[in-house]
CSV table of C-alpha atoms in Angstrom, one decimal:
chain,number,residue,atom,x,y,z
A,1,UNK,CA,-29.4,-9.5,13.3
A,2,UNK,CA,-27.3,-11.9,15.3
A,3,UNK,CA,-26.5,-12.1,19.1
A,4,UNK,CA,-23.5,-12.2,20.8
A,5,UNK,CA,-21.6,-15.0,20.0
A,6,UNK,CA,-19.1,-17.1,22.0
A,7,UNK,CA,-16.8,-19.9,21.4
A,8,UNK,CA,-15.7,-22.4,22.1
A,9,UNK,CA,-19.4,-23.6,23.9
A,10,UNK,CA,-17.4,-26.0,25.9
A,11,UNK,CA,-13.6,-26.0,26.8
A,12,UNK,CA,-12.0,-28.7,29.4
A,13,UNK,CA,-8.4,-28.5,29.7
A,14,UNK,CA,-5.8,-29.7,32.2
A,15,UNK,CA,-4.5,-27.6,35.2
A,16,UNK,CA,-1.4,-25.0,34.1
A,17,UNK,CA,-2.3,-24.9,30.2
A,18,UNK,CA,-3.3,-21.6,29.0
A,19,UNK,CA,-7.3,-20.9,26.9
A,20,UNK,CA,-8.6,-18.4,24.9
A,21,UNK,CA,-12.1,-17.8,25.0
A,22,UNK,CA,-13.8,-15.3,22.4
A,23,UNK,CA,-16.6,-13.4,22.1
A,24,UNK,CA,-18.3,-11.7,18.9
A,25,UNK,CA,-20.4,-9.0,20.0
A,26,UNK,CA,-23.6,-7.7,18.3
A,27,UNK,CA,-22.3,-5.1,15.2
A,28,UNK,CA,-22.5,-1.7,16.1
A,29,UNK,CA,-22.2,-2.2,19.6
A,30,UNK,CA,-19.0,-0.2,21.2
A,31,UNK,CA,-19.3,-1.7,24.6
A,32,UNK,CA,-17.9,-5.7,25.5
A,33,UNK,CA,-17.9,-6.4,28.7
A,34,UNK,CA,-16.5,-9.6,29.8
A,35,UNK,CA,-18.4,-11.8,33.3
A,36,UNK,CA,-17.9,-14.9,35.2
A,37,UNK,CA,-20.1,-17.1,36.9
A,38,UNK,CA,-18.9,-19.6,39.0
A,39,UNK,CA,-20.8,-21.9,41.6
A,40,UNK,CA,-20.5,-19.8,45.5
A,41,UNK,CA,-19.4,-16.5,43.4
A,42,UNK,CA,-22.7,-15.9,41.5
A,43,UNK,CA,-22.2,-13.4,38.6
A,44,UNK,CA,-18.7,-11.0,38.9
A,45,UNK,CA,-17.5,-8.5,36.2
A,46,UNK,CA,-13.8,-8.9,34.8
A,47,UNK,CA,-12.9,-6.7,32.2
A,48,UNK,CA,-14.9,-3.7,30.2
A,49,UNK,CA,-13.7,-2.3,26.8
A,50,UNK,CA,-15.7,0.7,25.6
A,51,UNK,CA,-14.5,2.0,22.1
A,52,UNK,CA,-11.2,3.1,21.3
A,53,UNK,CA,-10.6,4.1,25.4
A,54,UNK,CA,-8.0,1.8,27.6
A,55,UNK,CA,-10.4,-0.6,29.2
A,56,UNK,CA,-11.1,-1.2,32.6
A,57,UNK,CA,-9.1,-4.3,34.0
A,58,UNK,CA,-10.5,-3.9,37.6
A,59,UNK,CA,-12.2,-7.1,38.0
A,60,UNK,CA,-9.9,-9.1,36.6
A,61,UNK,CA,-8.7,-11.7,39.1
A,62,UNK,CA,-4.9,-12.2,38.8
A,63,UNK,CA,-2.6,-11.4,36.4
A,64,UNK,CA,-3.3,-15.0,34.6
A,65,UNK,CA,-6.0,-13.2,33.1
A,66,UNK,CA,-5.9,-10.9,30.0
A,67,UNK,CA,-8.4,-9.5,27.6
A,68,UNK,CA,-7.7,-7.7,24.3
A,69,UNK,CA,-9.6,-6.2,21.5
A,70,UNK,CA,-9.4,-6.2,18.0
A,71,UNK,CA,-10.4,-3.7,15.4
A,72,UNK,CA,-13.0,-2.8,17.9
A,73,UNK,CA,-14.9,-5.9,17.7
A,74,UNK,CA,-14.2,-9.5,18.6
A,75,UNK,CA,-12.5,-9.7,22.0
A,76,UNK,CA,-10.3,-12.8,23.3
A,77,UNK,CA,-10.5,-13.6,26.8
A,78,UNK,CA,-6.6,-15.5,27.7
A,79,UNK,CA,-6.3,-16.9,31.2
A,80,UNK,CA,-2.4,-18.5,31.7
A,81,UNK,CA,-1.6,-21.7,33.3
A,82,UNK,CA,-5.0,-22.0,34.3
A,83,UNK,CA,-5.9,-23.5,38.0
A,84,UNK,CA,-8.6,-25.7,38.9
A,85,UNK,CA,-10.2,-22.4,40.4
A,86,UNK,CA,-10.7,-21.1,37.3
A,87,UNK,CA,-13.6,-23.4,36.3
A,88,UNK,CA,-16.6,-21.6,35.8
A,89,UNK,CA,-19.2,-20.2,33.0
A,90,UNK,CA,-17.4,-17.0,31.0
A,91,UNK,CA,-20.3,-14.5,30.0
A,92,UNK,CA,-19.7,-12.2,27.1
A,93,UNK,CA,-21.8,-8.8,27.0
A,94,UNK,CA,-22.3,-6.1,24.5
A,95,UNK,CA,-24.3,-2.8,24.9
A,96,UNK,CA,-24.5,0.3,22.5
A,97,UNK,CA,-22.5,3.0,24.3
A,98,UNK,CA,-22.6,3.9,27.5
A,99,UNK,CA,-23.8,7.3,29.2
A,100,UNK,CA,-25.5,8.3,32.5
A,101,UNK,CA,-28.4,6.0,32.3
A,102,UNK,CA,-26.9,3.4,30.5
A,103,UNK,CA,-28.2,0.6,27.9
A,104,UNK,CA,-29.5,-3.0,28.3
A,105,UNK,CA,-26.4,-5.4,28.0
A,106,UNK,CA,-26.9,-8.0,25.8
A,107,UNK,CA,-25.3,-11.8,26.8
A,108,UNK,CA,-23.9,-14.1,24.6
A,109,UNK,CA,-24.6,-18.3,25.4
A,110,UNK,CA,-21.1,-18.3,27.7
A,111,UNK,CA,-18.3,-21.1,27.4
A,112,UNK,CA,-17.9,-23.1,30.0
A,113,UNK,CA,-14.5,-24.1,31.4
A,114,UNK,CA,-13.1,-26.8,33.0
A,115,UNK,CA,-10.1,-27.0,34.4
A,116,UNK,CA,-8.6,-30.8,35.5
B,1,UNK,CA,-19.6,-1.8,47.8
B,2,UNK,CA,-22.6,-2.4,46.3
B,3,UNK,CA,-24.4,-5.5,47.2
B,4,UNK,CA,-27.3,-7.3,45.9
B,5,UNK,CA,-29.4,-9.7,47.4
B,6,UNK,CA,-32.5,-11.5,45.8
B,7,UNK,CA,-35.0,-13.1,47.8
B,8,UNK,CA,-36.6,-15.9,48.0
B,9,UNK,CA,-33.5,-18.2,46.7
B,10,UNK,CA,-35.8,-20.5,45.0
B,11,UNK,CA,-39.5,-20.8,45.0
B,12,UNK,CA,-42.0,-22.6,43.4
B,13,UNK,CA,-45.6,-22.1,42.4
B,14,UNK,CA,-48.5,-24.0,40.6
B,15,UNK,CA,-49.6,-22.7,36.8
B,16,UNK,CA,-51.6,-19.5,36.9
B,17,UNK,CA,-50.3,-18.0,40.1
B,18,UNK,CA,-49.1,-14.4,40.4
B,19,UNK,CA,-45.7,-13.8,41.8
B,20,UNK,CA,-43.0,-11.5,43.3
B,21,UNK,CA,-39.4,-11.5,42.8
B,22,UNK,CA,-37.1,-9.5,45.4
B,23,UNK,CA,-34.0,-7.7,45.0
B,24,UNK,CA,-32.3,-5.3,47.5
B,25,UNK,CA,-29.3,-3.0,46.9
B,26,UNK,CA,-27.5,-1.2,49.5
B,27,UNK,CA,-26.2,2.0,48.0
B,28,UNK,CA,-29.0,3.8,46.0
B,29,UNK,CA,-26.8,5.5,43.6
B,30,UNK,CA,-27.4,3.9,40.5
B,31,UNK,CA,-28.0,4.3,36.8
B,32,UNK,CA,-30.0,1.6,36.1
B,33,UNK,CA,-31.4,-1.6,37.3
B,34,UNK,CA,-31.8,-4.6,35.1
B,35,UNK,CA,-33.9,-8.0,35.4
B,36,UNK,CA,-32.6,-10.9,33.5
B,37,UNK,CA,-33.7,-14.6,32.8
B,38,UNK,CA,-31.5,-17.3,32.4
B,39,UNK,CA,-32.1,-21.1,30.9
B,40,UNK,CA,-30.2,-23.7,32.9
B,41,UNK,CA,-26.9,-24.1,30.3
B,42,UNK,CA,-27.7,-20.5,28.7
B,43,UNK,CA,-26.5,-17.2,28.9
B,44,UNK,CA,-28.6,-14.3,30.0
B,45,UNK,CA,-31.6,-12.7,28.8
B,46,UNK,CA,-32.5,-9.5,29.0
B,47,UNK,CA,-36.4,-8.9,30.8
B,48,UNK,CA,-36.4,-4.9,31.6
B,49,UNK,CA,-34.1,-2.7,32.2
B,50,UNK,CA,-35.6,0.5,34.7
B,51,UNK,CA,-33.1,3.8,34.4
B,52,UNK,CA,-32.6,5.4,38.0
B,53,UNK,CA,-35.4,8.1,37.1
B,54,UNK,CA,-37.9,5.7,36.7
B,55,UNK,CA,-40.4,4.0,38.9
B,56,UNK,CA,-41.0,0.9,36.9
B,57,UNK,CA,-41.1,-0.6,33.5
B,58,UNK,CA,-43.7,-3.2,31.8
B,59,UNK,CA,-43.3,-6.1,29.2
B,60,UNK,CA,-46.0,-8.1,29.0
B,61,UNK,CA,-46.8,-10.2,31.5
B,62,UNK,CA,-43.7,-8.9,33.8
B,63,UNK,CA,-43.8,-5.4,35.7
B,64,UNK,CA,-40.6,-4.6,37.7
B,65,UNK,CA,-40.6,-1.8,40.3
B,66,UNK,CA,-37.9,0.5,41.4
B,67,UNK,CA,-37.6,2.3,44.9
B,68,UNK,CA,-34.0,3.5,44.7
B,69,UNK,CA,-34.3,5.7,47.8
B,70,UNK,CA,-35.2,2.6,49.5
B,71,UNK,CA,-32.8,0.3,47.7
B,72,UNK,CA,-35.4,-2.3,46.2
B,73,UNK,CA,-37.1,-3.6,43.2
B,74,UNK,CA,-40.1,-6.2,42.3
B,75,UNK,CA,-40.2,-8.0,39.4
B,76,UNK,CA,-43.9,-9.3,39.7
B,77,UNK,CA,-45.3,-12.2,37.1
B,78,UNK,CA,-48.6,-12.9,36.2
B,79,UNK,CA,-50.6,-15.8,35.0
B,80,UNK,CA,-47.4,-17.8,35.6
B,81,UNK,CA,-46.7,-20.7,33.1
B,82,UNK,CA,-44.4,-23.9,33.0
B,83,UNK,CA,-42.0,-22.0,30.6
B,84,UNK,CA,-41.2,-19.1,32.9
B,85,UNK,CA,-39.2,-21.8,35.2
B,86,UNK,CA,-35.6,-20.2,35.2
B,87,UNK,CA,-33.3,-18.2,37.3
B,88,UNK,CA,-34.5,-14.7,37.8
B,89,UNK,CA,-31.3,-11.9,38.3
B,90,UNK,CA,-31.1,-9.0,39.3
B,91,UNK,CA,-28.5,-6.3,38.7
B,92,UNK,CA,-27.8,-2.8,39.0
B,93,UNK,CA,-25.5,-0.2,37.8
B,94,UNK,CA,-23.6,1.7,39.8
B,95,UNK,CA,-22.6,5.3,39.8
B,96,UNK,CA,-19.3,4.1,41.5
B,97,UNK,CA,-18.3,1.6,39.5
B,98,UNK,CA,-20.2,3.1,35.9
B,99,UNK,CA,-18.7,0.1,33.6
B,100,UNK,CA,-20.1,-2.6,34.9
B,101,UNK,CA,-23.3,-4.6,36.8
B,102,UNK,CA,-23.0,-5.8,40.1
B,103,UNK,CA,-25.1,-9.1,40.2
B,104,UNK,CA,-27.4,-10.7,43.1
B,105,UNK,CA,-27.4,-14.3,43.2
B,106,UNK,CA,-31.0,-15.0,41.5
B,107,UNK,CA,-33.9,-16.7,42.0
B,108,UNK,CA,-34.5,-20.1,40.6
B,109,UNK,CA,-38.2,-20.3,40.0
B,110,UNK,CA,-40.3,-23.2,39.1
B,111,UNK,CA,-43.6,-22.7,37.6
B,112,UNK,CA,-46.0,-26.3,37.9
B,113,UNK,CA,-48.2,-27.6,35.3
């Protein structure tokens, strides 16, 4: 079956216009997690949604940055008047749910952002 | 807070050579930890995945290690080849924070033909 799946590939935009980046996760996985990788920050989680439960918002940096999903599948990634800071590589992950030990997340190809 | 450090931050190493990958964490309690391999310009793939009751895990030519009393794993290569060249990270799942992977900063490896 198909991989995660994330679009747009590539997104450039100018300084204080709001994106939305989206992520299809593999079917029949419960678990999205959303990531970022920027250049000097390495790999750092943002958001996790896990089934019908409130997700967990903890790494998300500012309040510029939202995350939402739908019918328990595709997810949307909105960051608000976006800042040159924001530039980075936005990793998509999926897993099958999650207990003690935990399963192997699955990545999608990112988008990349830039932010003039 | 969990940290991660991999070492060495790049290396490189003629065709055919075995190899050892590093990672360190500083708080043992962990679910899991998971090697990954990523393409310049591509997302992450998975390589193993070693649950916190395990010692290590197998695929192929890669065999990753896990001491979690000690905080560290190997990820050893064998019989490198020019198309293992990528970055190499490591990541582990905390007890503390059990949603999510806390990332070290890979290793960019560069296998020689």
């Amino acid at each position: 079956g198909a991989g995660v799946s994330q679009s747009p590939s590539n997104k450039v935009t100018e300084k204080g216009k709001d994106v939305e980046l989206r992520c299809d996760p593999i079917s029949g996985h419960t678990a999205l997690y959303w990531y970022r990788q920027s250049l000097g920050q390495g790999l750092e989680f943002l958001i996790y949604f896990q089934g019908n439960s409130a997700p967990d918002k903890s790494g998300l940096p500012s309040d510029r940055f939202s995350a939402e999903r739908t019918g328990g599948s595709v997810s949307t990634l909105t960051i608000q008047r976006t800042q040159q800071e924001d530039s980075a590589v936005y990793l998509c992950a999926s897993s099958l749910v999650t207990g003690t030990g935990g399963q192997t997340q699955y990545f999608g190809p990112g988008t990349r952002l830039l932010v003039l | 807070k969990q940290e991660v450090t991999q070492i060495p931050a790049a290396l490189s190493v003629p065709e055919g050579e075995n190899l050892v990958l590093n990672c360190s964490f500083t708080d043992s309690a962990i679910y899991n930890l998971q090697w990954f391999r990523q393409d310049p310009g591509k997302g992450l793939t998975s390589l193993l995945l070693i649950q916190s009751s395990q010692r290590e895990q197998t695929s192929g030519r890669l065999n990753a290690s896990l001491d979690k009393s000690s905080g560290r794993s190997t990820l050893y290569i064998a019989a490198s080849q020019p198309g293992d060249s990528a970055t190499y990270l490591c990541a582990v799942r905390p007890v503390e924070y059990g949603n999510k992977l806390v990332f070290g900063a890979g290793t960019i490896l560069r296998v020689k033909s």
